[in-house]
Amino acid sequence: MTHRLCRTILVNAGTNQRIPSSRITAVDPRGGAAVLGDNGVGKTSTLQIVPLFFGHSPSQIVSAGQGMEPMIRFLLPTDASAIAFEYLRGPKDGAIRLAVIRRRPAGPDAPFYRIYNCGFRKELFVRDGRFLADDETQLQATALGISTTSKLSTPDYRSVILAVPSHTKERERLRRFGLDFSYGP
């Protein structure tokens, strides 16, 4: 397959104890994957987040309420937490991309997305043993010469990743992003 999801990576993600994990966890689904671990370590959460890659809103996946926190607040407890999806978007070299979801600092239940023109690189998320927030990750990407999209809302991200036309005033910008970052042809 020339277009495929390569890895799902949780960066400093939340745990059932409602604290950041302070680690990076990756699941590679190519050829099958077994997600094993003790109760409360995030097995179910890891499997539930795959639809986020395709632009589903978190509320479509897990409803908050009945004692449950909203999905974004639970999985991304801090500004230095992230969910990353590494994907291949074609047969040629350099066609690997990284879609990253973070929570909005002003609205911890609302996600935003960025897509990076590279695969997963730890130095985009950790420096000197400290996890980085989005603005620091952007500085790292610039220093490394990695191009990115601007911050994208869920509908804008969906338009880019699925290469579907947007009907907003940003449609031309999103179409250009789609040429470089869409999941499919």
mmCIF file with all atom_site columns, C-alpha atoms in Angstrom:
data_model
loop_
_atom_site.group_PDB
_atom_site.id
_atom_site.type_symbol
_atom_site.label_atom_id
_atom_site.label_alt_id
_atom_site.label_comp_id
_atom_site.label_asym_id
_atom_site.label_entity_id
_atom_site.label_seq_id
_atom_site.pdbx_PDB_ins_code
_atom_site.Cartn_x
_atom_site.Cartn_y
_atom_site.Cartn_z
_atom_site.occupancy
_atom_site.B_iso_or_equiv
_atom_site.pdbx_formal_charge
_atom_site.auth_seq_id
_atom_site.auth_comp_id
_atom_site.auth_asym_id
_atom_site.auth_atom_id
_atom_site.pdbx_PDB_model_num
ATOM 1   C CA . MET A 1 1   ? 0.000   0.000  0.000  1.00 0.00 ? 1   MET A CA 1
ATOM 2   C CA . THR A 1 2   ? 1.341   3.402  -0.877 1.00 0.00 ? 2   THR A CA 1
ATOM 3   C CA . HIS A 1 3   ? -0.956  5.296  1.501  1.00 0.00 ? 3   HIS A CA 1
ATOM 4   C CA . ARG A 1 4   ? -1.028  3.988  5.047  1.00 0.00 ? 4   ARG A CA 1
ATOM 5   C CA . LEU A 1 5   ? -0.978  4.899  8.687  1.00 0.00 ? 5   LEU A CA 1
ATOM 6   C CA . CYS A 1 6   ? 2.453   3.914  9.963  1.00 0.00 ? 6   CYS A CA 1
ATOM 7   C CA . ARG A 1 7   ? 2.387   4.690  13.684 1.00 0.00 ? 7   ARG A CA 1
ATOM 8   C CA . THR A 1 8   ? 0.231   6.261  16.357 1.00 0.00 ? 8   THR A CA 1
ATOM 9   C CA . ILE A 1 9   ? 2.351   8.035  18.959 1.00 0.00 ? 9   ILE A CA 1
ATOM 10  C CA . LEU A 1 10  ? 1.183   9.319  22.336 1.00 0.00 ? 10  LEU A CA 1
ATOM 11  C CA . VAL A 1 11  ? 3.453   12.052 23.675 1.00 0.00 ? 11  VAL A CA 1
ATOM 12  C CA . ASN A 1 12  ? 3.152   12.741 27.412 1.00 0.00 ? 12  ASN A CA 1
ATOM 13  C CA . ALA A 1 13  ? -0.480  11.591 27.182 1.00 0.00 ? 13  ALA A CA 1
ATOM 14  C CA . GLY A 1 14  ? -2.892  11.337 30.080 1.00 0.00 ? 14  GLY A CA 1
ATOM 15  C CA . THR A 1 15  ? -3.346  8.284  32.249 1.00 0.00 ? 15  THR A CA 1
ATOM 16  C CA . ASN A 1 16  ? -6.256  7.008  34.318 1.00 0.00 ? 16  ASN A CA 1
ATOM 17  C CA . GLN A 1 17  ? -4.657  8.797  37.260 1.00 0.00 ? 17  GLN A CA 1
ATOM 18  C CA . ARG A 1 18  ? -5.337  12.077 35.361 1.00 0.00 ? 18  ARG A CA 1
ATOM 19  C CA . ILE A 1 19  ? -1.666  12.941 35.110 1.00 0.00 ? 19  ILE A CA 1
ATOM 20  C CA . PRO A 1 20  ? 0.653   13.159 32.090 1.00 0.00 ? 20  PRO A CA 1
ATOM 21  C CA . SER A 1 21  ? 2.564   9.937  31.406 1.00 0.00 ? 21  SER A CA 1
ATOM 22  C CA . SER A 1 22  ? 5.988   11.610 30.993 1.00 0.00 ? 22  SER A CA 1
ATOM 23  C CA . ARG A 1 23  ? 6.790   9.185  28.177 1.00 0.00 ? 23  ARG A CA 1
ATOM 24  C CA . ILE A 1 24  ? 6.371   8.549  24.466 1.00 0.00 ? 24  ILE A CA 1
ATOM 25  C CA . THR A 1 25  ? 4.377   5.470  23.467 1.00 0.00 ? 25  THR A CA 1
ATOM 26  C CA . ALA A 1 26  ? 4.098   4.256  19.870 1.00 0.00 ? 26  ALA A CA 1
ATOM 27  C CA . VAL A 1 27  ? 1.831   1.665  18.255 1.00 0.00 ? 27  VAL A CA 1
ATOM 28  C CA . ASP A 1 28  ? 2.765   0.404  14.794 1.00 0.00 ? 28  ASP A CA 1
ATOM 29  C CA . PRO A 1 29  ? -0.337  -1.198 13.209 1.00 0.00 ? 29  PRO A CA 1
ATOM 30  C CA . ARG A 1 30  ? 1.407   -2.432 10.053 1.00 0.00 ? 30  ARG A CA 1
ATOM 31  C CA . GLY A 1 31  ? 1.034   -6.198 9.921  1.00 0.00 ? 31  GLY A CA 1
ATOM 32  C CA . GLY A 1 32  ? -1.098  -6.202 13.087 1.00 0.00 ? 32  GLY A CA 1
ATOM 33  C CA . ALA A 1 33  ? -0.417  -5.020 16.594 1.00 0.00 ? 33  ALA A CA 1
ATOM 34  C CA . ALA A 1 34  ? -1.114  -6.303 20.062 1.00 0.00 ? 34  ALA A CA 1
ATOM 35  C CA . VAL A 1 35  ? -1.758  -3.619 22.643 1.00 0.00 ? 35  VAL A CA 1
ATOM 36  C CA . LEU A 1 36  ? -0.952  -5.128 26.029 1.00 0.00 ? 36  LEU A CA 1
ATOM 37  C CA . GLY A 1 37  ? -0.539  -3.743 29.509 1.00 0.00 ? 37  GLY A CA 1
ATOM 38  C CA . ASP A 1 38  ? -1.924  -3.398 33.000 1.00 0.00 ? 38  ASP A CA 1
ATOM 39  C CA . ASN A 1 39  ? -5.349  -1.967 33.721 1.00 0.00 ? 39  ASN A CA 1
ATOM 40  C CA . GLY A 1 40  ? -5.504  1.800  33.304 1.00 0.00 ? 40  GLY A CA 1
ATOM 41  C CA . VAL A 1 41  ? -2.390  2.261  31.139 1.00 0.00 ? 41  VAL A CA 1
ATOM 42  C CA . GLY A 1 42  ? -4.261  3.468  28.034 1.00 0.00 ? 42  GLY A CA 1
ATOM 43  C CA . LYS A 1 43  ? -4.866  0.409  25.832 1.00 0.00 ? 43  LYS A CA 1
ATOM 44  C CA . THR A 1 44  ? -8.476  1.305  25.043 1.00 0.00 ? 44  THR A CA 1
ATOM 45  C CA . SER A 1 45  ? -7.683  5.001  24.672 1.00 0.00 ? 45  SER A CA 1
ATOM 46  C CA . THR A 1 46  ? -4.917  4.190  22.200 1.00 0.00 ? 46  THR A CA 1
ATOM 47  C CA . LEU A 1 47  ? -7.332  2.228  20.028 1.00 0.00 ? 47  LEU A CA 1
ATOM 48  C CA . GLN A 1 48  ? -10.103 4.819  20.298 1.00 0.00 ? 48  GLN A CA 1
ATOM 49  C CA . ILE A 1 49  ? -7.967  7.676  18.942 1.00 0.00 ? 49  ILE A CA 1
ATOM 50  C CA . VAL A 1 50  ? -7.383  6.249  15.437 1.00 0.00 ? 50  VAL A CA 1
ATOM 51  C CA . PRO A 1 51  ? -10.553 7.945  14.052 1.00 0.00 ? 51  PRO A CA 1
ATOM 52  C CA . LEU A 1 52  ? -9.060  11.297 15.102 1.00 0.00 ? 52  LEU A CA 1
ATOM 53  C CA . PHE A 1 53  ? -6.523  10.848 12.295 1.00 0.00 ? 53  PHE A CA 1
ATOM 54  C CA . PHE A 1 54  ? -9.346  10.870 9.756  1.00 0.00 ? 54  PHE A CA 1
ATOM 55  C CA . GLY A 1 55  ? -10.841 14.055 11.189 1.00 0.00 ? 55  GLY A CA 1
ATOM 56  C CA . HIS A 1 56  ? -13.542 12.759 13.501 1.00 0.00 ? 56  HIS A CA 1
ATOM 57  C CA . SER A 1 57  ? -14.248 15.087 16.382 1.00 0.00 ? 57  SER A CA 1
ATOM 58  C CA . PRO A 1 58  ? -13.434 13.695 19.836 1.00 0.00 ? 58  PRO A CA 1
ATOM 59  C CA . SER A 1 59  ? -17.086 13.977 20.885 1.00 0.00 ? 59  SER A CA 1
ATOM 60  C CA . GLN A 1 60  ? -18.014 11.560 18.040 1.00 0.00 ? 60  GLN A CA 1
ATOM 61  C CA . ILE A 1 61  ? -15.685 8.957  19.561 1.00 0.00 ? 61  ILE A CA 1
ATOM 62  C CA . VAL A 1 62  ? -16.205 9.296  23.322 1.00 0.00 ? 62  VAL A CA 1
ATOM 63  C CA . SER A 1 63  ? -19.008 11.268 24.904 1.00 0.00 ? 63  SER A CA 1
ATOM 64  C CA . ALA A 1 64  ? -18.142 13.196 28.051 1.00 0.00 ? 64  ALA A CA 1
ATOM 65  C CA . GLY A 1 65  ? -20.438 12.882 30.996 1.00 0.00 ? 65  GLY A CA 1
ATOM 66  C CA . GLN A 1 66  ? -21.384 10.250 33.527 1.00 0.00 ? 66  GLN A CA 1
ATOM 67  C CA . GLY A 1 67  ? -18.131 10.849 35.382 1.00 0.00 ? 67  GLY A CA 1
ATOM 68  C CA . MET A 1 68  ? -15.977 10.878 32.233 1.00 0.00 ? 68  MET A CA 1
ATOM 69  C CA . GLU A 1 69  ? -13.809 13.802 31.213 1.00 0.00 ? 69  GLU A CA 1
ATOM 70  C CA . PRO A 1 70  ? -13.895 15.058 27.623 1.00 0.00 ? 70  PRO A CA 1
ATOM 71  C CA . MET A 1 71  ? -11.530 12.975 25.485 1.00 0.00 ? 71  MET A CA 1
ATOM 72  C CA . ILE A 1 72  ? -9.102  15.803 24.662 1.00 0.00 ? 72  ILE A CA 1
ATOM 73  C CA . ARG A 1 73  ? -8.741  16.944 28.271 1.00 0.00 ? 73  ARG A CA 1
ATOM 74  C CA . PHE A 1 74  ? -8.190  13.328 29.376 1.00 0.00 ? 74  PHE A CA 1
ATOM 75  C CA . LEU A 1 75  ? -5.637  12.356 26.689 1.00 0.00 ? 75  LEU A CA 1
ATOM 76  C CA . LEU A 1 76  ? -3.905  15.740 26.474 1.00 0.00 ? 76  LEU A CA 1
ATOM 77  C CA . PRO A 1 77  ? -3.707  16.923 30.088 1.00 0.00 ? 77  PRO A CA 1
ATOM 78  C CA . THR A 1 78  ? -1.081  19.608 29.420 1.00 0.00 ? 78  THR A CA 1
ATOM 79  C CA . ASP A 1 79  ? 0.023   21.925 26.616 1.00 0.00 ? 79  ASP A CA 1
ATOM 80  C CA . ALA A 1 80  ? 3.076   19.655 26.298 1.00 0.00 ? 80  ALA A CA 1
ATOM 81  C CA . SER A 1 81  ? 0.962   16.560 25.503 1.00 0.00 ? 81  SER A CA 1
ATOM 82  C CA . ALA A 1 82  ? 0.276   15.437 21.929 1.00 0.00 ? 82  ALA A CA 1
ATOM 83  C CA . ILE A 1 83  ? -1.153  12.670 19.783 1.00 0.00 ? 83  ILE A CA 1
ATOM 84  C CA . ALA A 1 84  ? 0.827   12.109 16.588 1.00 0.00 ? 84  ALA A CA 1
ATOM 85  C CA . PHE A 1 85  ? -0.022  10.023 13.534 1.00 0.00 ? 85  PHE A CA 1
ATOM 86  C CA . GLU A 1 86  ? 2.830   9.151  11.189 1.00 0.00 ? 86  GLU A CA 1
ATOM 87  C CA . TYR A 1 87  ? 1.564   8.296  7.724  1.00 0.00 ? 87  TYR A CA 1
ATOM 88  C CA . LEU A 1 88  ? 2.850   7.517  4.254  1.00 0.00 ? 88  LEU A CA 1
ATOM 89  C CA . ARG A 1 89  ? 1.132   9.490  1.512  1.00 0.00 ? 89  ARG A CA 1
ATOM 90  C CA . GLY A 1 90  ? 2.670   7.964  -1.577 1.00 0.00 ? 90  GLY A CA 1
ATOM 91  C CA . PRO A 1 91  ? 5.326   5.686  -3.040 1.00 0.00 ? 91  PRO A CA 1
ATOM 92  C CA . LYS A 1 92  ? 8.168   8.189  -3.365 1.00 0.00 ? 92  LYS A CA 1
ATOM 93  C CA . ASP A 1 93  ? 10.845  8.939  -0.791 1.00 0.00 ? 93  ASP A CA 1
ATOM 94  C CA . GLY A 1 94  ? 10.038  11.806 1.516  1.00 0.00 ? 94  GLY A CA 1
ATOM 95  C CA . ALA A 1 95  ? 6.296   11.147 1.357  1.00 0.00 ? 95  ALA A CA 1
ATOM 96  C CA . ILE A 1 96  ? 6.026   10.535 5.100  1.00 0.00 ? 96  ILE A CA 1
ATOM 97  C CA . ARG A 1 97  ? 4.097   13.078 7.177  1.00 0.00 ? 97  ARG A CA 1
ATOM 98  C CA . LEU A 1 98  ? 3.183   13.630 10.805 1.00 0.00 ? 98  LEU A CA 1
ATOM 99  C CA . ALA A 1 99  ? -0.269  14.829 11.878 1.00 0.00 ? 99  ALA A CA 1
ATOM 100 C CA . VAL A 1 100 ? -0.208  16.181 15.434 1.00 0.00 ? 100 VAL A CA 1
ATOM 101 C CA . ILE A 1 101 ? -3.168  16.914 17.697 1.00 0.00 ? 101 ILE A CA 1
ATOM 102 C CA . ARG A 1 102 ? -2.873  19.155 20.734 1.00 0.00 ? 102 ARG A CA 1
ATOM 103 C CA . ARG A 1 103 ? -5.366  20.864 22.983 1.00 0.00 ? 103 ARG A CA 1
ATOM 104 C CA . ARG A 1 104 ? -6.039  24.577 22.727 1.00 0.00 ? 104 ARG A CA 1
ATOM 105 C CA . PRO A 1 105 ? -4.542  26.331 25.774 1.00 0.00 ? 105 PRO A CA 1
ATOM 106 C CA . ALA A 1 106 ? -7.587  28.602 26.096 1.00 0.00 ? 106 ALA A CA 1
ATOM 107 C CA . GLY A 1 107 ? -10.053 25.739 25.591 1.00 0.00 ? 107 GLY A CA 1
ATOM 108 C CA . PRO A 1 108 ? -8.679  22.424 26.913 1.00 0.00 ? 108 PRO A CA 1
ATOM 109 C CA . ASP A 1 109 ? -11.616 20.455 25.444 1.00 0.00 ? 109 ASP A CA 1
ATOM 110 C CA . ALA A 1 110 ? -10.976 21.684 21.894 1.00 0.00 ? 110 ALA A CA 1
ATOM 111 C CA . PRO A 1 111 ? -8.190  20.226 19.749 1.00 0.00 ? 111 PRO A CA 1
ATOM 112 C CA . PHE A 1 112 ? -6.118  21.815 17.049 1.00 0.00 ? 112 PHE A CA 1
ATOM 113 C CA . TYR A 1 113 ? -3.998  20.082 14.439 1.00 0.00 ? 113 TYR A CA 1
ATOM 114 C CA . ARG A 1 114 ? -0.715  20.672 12.637 1.00 0.00 ? 114 ARG A CA 1
ATOM 115 C CA . ILE A 1 115 ? 0.866   18.544 9.956  1.00 0.00 ? 115 ILE A CA 1
ATOM 116 C CA . TYR A 1 116 ? 4.631   18.277 9.627  1.00 0.00 ? 116 TYR A CA 1
ATOM 117 C CA . ASN A 1 117 ? 6.567   17.429 6.472  1.00 0.00 ? 117 ASN A CA 1
ATOM 118 C CA . CYS A 1 118 ? 8.511   14.628 8.182  1.00 0.00 ? 118 CYS A CA 1
ATOM 119 C CA . GLY A 1 119 ? 8.049   11.456 10.168 1.00 0.00 ? 119 GLY A CA 1
ATOM 120 C CA . PHE A 1 120 ? 8.092   11.355 13.956 1.00 0.00 ? 120 PHE A CA 1
ATOM 121 C CA . ARG A 1 121 ? 11.185  13.005 15.431 1.00 0.00 ? 121 ARG A CA 1
ATOM 122 C CA . LYS A 1 122 ? 11.619  12.998 19.193 1.00 0.00 ? 122 LYS A CA 1
ATOM 123 C CA . GLU A 1 123 ? 13.437  16.339 19.136 1.00 0.00 ? 123 GLU A CA 1
ATOM 124 C CA . LEU A 1 124 ? 10.213  18.016 18.002 1.00 0.00 ? 124 LEU A CA 1
ATOM 125 C CA . PHE A 1 125 ? 8.585   17.054 21.298 1.00 0.00 ? 125 PHE A CA 1
ATOM 126 C CA . VAL A 1 126 ? 11.369  16.767 23.886 1.00 0.00 ? 126 VAL A CA 1
ATOM 127 C CA . ARG A 1 127 ? 14.369  18.993 24.604 1.00 0.00 ? 127 ARG A CA 1
ATOM 128 C CA . ASP A 1 128 ? 16.724  18.660 27.568 1.00 0.00 ? 128 ASP A CA 1
ATOM 129 C CA . GLY A 1 129 ? 14.423  16.041 29.102 1.00 0.00 ? 129 GLY A CA 1
ATOM 130 C CA . ARG A 1 130 ? 11.392  18.369 29.033 1.00 0.00 ? 130 ARG A CA 1
ATOM 131 C CA . PHE A 1 131 ? 8.284   17.921 26.895 1.00 0.00 ? 131 PHE A CA 1
ATOM 132 C CA . LEU A 1 132 ? 7.588   20.868 24.590 1.00 0.00 ? 132 LEU A CA 1
ATOM 133 C CA . ALA A 1 133 ? 4.402   22.846 24.002 1.00 0.00 ? 133 ALA A CA 1
ATOM 134 C CA . ASP A 1 134 ? 3.288   23.688 20.446 1.00 0.00 ? 134 ASP A CA 1
ATOM 135 C CA . ASP A 1 135 ? 5.130   27.017 20.175 1.00 0.00 ? 135 ASP A CA 1
ATOM 136 C CA . GLU A 1 136 ? 8.396   25.362 21.209 1.00 0.00 ? 136 GLU A CA 1
ATOM 137 C CA . THR A 1 137 ? 7.790   22.497 18.769 1.00 0.00 ? 137 THR A CA 1
ATOM 138 C CA . GLN A 1 138 ? 7.293   25.063 16.011 1.00 0.00 ? 138 GLN A CA 1
ATOM 139 C CA . LEU A 1 139 ? 10.642  26.671 16.882 1.00 0.00 ? 139 LEU A CA 1
ATOM 140 C CA . GLN A 1 140 ? 12.289  23.232 16.728 1.00 0.00 ? 140 GLN A CA 1
ATOM 141 C CA . ALA A 1 141 ? 10.666  22.495 13.354 1.00 0.00 ? 141 ALA A CA 1
ATOM 142 C CA . THR A 1 142 ? 11.897  25.808 11.967 1.00 0.00 ? 142 THR A CA 1
ATOM 143 C CA . ALA A 1 143 ? 15.421  25.178 13.274 1.00 0.00 ? 143 ALA A CA 1
ATOM 144 C CA . LEU A 1 144 ? 15.383  21.721 11.647 1.00 0.00 ? 144 LEU A CA 1
ATOM 145 C CA . GLY A 1 145 ? 14.033  23.072 8.336  1.00 0.00 ? 145 GLY A CA 1
ATOM 146 C CA . ILE A 1 146 ? 10.736  21.169 8.612  1.00 0.00 ? 146 ILE A CA 1
ATOM 147 C CA . SER A 1 147 ? 7.721   22.802 6.962  1.00 0.00 ? 147 SER A CA 1
ATOM 148 C CA . THR A 1 148 ? 4.352   22.636 8.708  1.00 0.00 ? 148 THR A CA 1
ATOM 149 C CA . THR A 1 149 ? 0.795   23.757 8.326  1.00 0.00 ? 149 THR A CA 1
ATOM 150 C CA . SER A 1 150 ? -0.615  26.515 10.468 1.00 0.00 ? 150 SER A CA 1
ATOM 151 C CA . LYS A 1 151 ? -2.924  25.523 13.334 1.00 0.00 ? 151 LYS A CA 1
ATOM 152 C CA . LEU A 1 152 ? -5.979  23.799 11.879 1.00 0.00 ? 152 LEU A CA 1
ATOM 153 C CA . SER A 1 153 ? -9.436  23.364 13.393 1.00 0.00 ? 153 SER A CA 1
ATOM 154 C CA . THR A 1 154 ? -11.053 19.923 13.150 1.00 0.00 ? 154 THR A CA 1
ATOM 155 C CA . PRO A 1 155 ? -13.104 20.794 10.009 1.00 0.00 ? 155 PRO A CA 1
ATOM 156 C CA . ASP A 1 156 ? -10.070 22.405 8.328  1.00 0.00 ? 156 ASP A CA 1
ATOM 157 C CA . TYR A 1 157 ? -7.877  19.423 9.218  1.00 0.00 ? 157 TYR A CA 1
ATOM 158 C CA . ARG A 1 158 ? -10.520 17.030 7.827  1.00 0.00 ? 158 ARG A CA 1
ATOM 159 C CA . SER A 1 159 ? -10.543 19.016 4.586  1.00 0.00 ? 159 SER A CA 1
ATOM 160 C CA . VAL A 1 160 ? -6.734  18.764 4.298  1.00 0.00 ? 160 VAL A CA 1
ATOM 161 C CA . ILE A 1 161 ? -6.204  15.139 5.386  1.00 0.00 ? 161 ILE A CA 1
ATOM 162 C CA . LEU A 1 162 ? -9.067  13.774 3.267  1.00 0.00 ? 162 LEU A CA 1
ATOM 163 C CA . ALA A 1 163 ? -8.420  16.154 0.338  1.00 0.00 ? 163 ALA A CA 1
ATOM 164 C CA . VAL A 1 164 ? -12.028 17.289 0.237  1.00 0.00 ? 164 VAL A CA 1
ATOM 165 C CA . PRO A 1 165 ? -12.959 20.820 -0.791 1.00 0.00 ? 165 PRO A CA 1
ATOM 166 C CA . SER A 1 166 ? -13.626 23.308 1.954  1.00 0.00 ? 166 SER A CA 1
ATOM 167 C CA . HIS A 1 167 ? -16.490 25.745 1.634  1.00 0.00 ? 167 HIS A CA 1
ATOM 168 C CA . THR A 1 168 ? -14.920 28.419 3.818  1.00 0.00 ? 168 THR A CA 1
ATOM 169 C CA . LYS A 1 169 ? -13.013 31.552 2.922  1.00 0.00 ? 169 LYS A CA 1
ATOM 170 C CA . GLU A 1 170 ? -9.834  29.539 3.673  1.00 0.00 ? 170 GLU A CA 1
ATOM 171 C CA . ARG A 1 171 ? -10.540 27.010 0.896  1.00 0.00 ? 171 ARG A CA 1
ATOM 172 C CA . GLU A 1 172 ? -7.562  27.999 -1.292 1.00 0.00 ? 172 GLU A CA 1
ATOM 173 C CA . ARG A 1 173 ? -5.074  27.790 1.599  1.00 0.00 ? 173 ARG A CA 1
ATOM 174 C CA . LEU A 1 174 ? -6.535  24.431 2.671  1.00 0.00 ? 174 LEU A CA 1
ATOM 175 C CA . ARG A 1 175 ? -6.397  23.132 -0.917 1.00 0.00 ? 175 ARG A CA 1
ATOM 176 C CA . ARG A 1 176 ? -2.672  24.006 -1.053 1.00 0.00 ? 176 ARG A CA 1
ATOM 177 C CA . PHE A 1 177 ? -2.097  22.211 2.266  1.00 0.00 ? 177 PHE A CA 1
ATOM 178 C CA . GLY A 1 178 ? -3.983  19.219 0.860  1.00 0.00 ? 178 GLY A CA 1
ATOM 179 C CA . LEU A 1 179 ? -1.583  19.013 -2.092 1.00 0.00 ? 179 LEU A CA 1
ATOM 180 C CA . ASP A 1 180 ? 1.340   18.502 0.314  1.00 0.00 ? 180 ASP A CA 1
ATOM 181 C CA . PHE A 1 181 ? -0.280  16.818 3.304  1.00 0.00 ? 181 PHE A CA 1
ATOM 182 C CA . SER A 1 182 ? -3.415  14.837 2.325  1.00 0.00 ? 182 SER A CA 1
ATOM 183 C CA . TYR A 1 183 ? -3.539  11.182 3.265  1.00 0.00 ? 183 TYR A CA 1
ATOM 184 C CA . GLY A 1 184 ? -4.685  10.022 -0.155 1.00 0.00 ? 184 GLY A CA 1
ATOM 185 C CA . PRO A 1 185 ? -3.934  11.043 -3.711 1.00 0.00 ? 185 PRO A CA 1
#
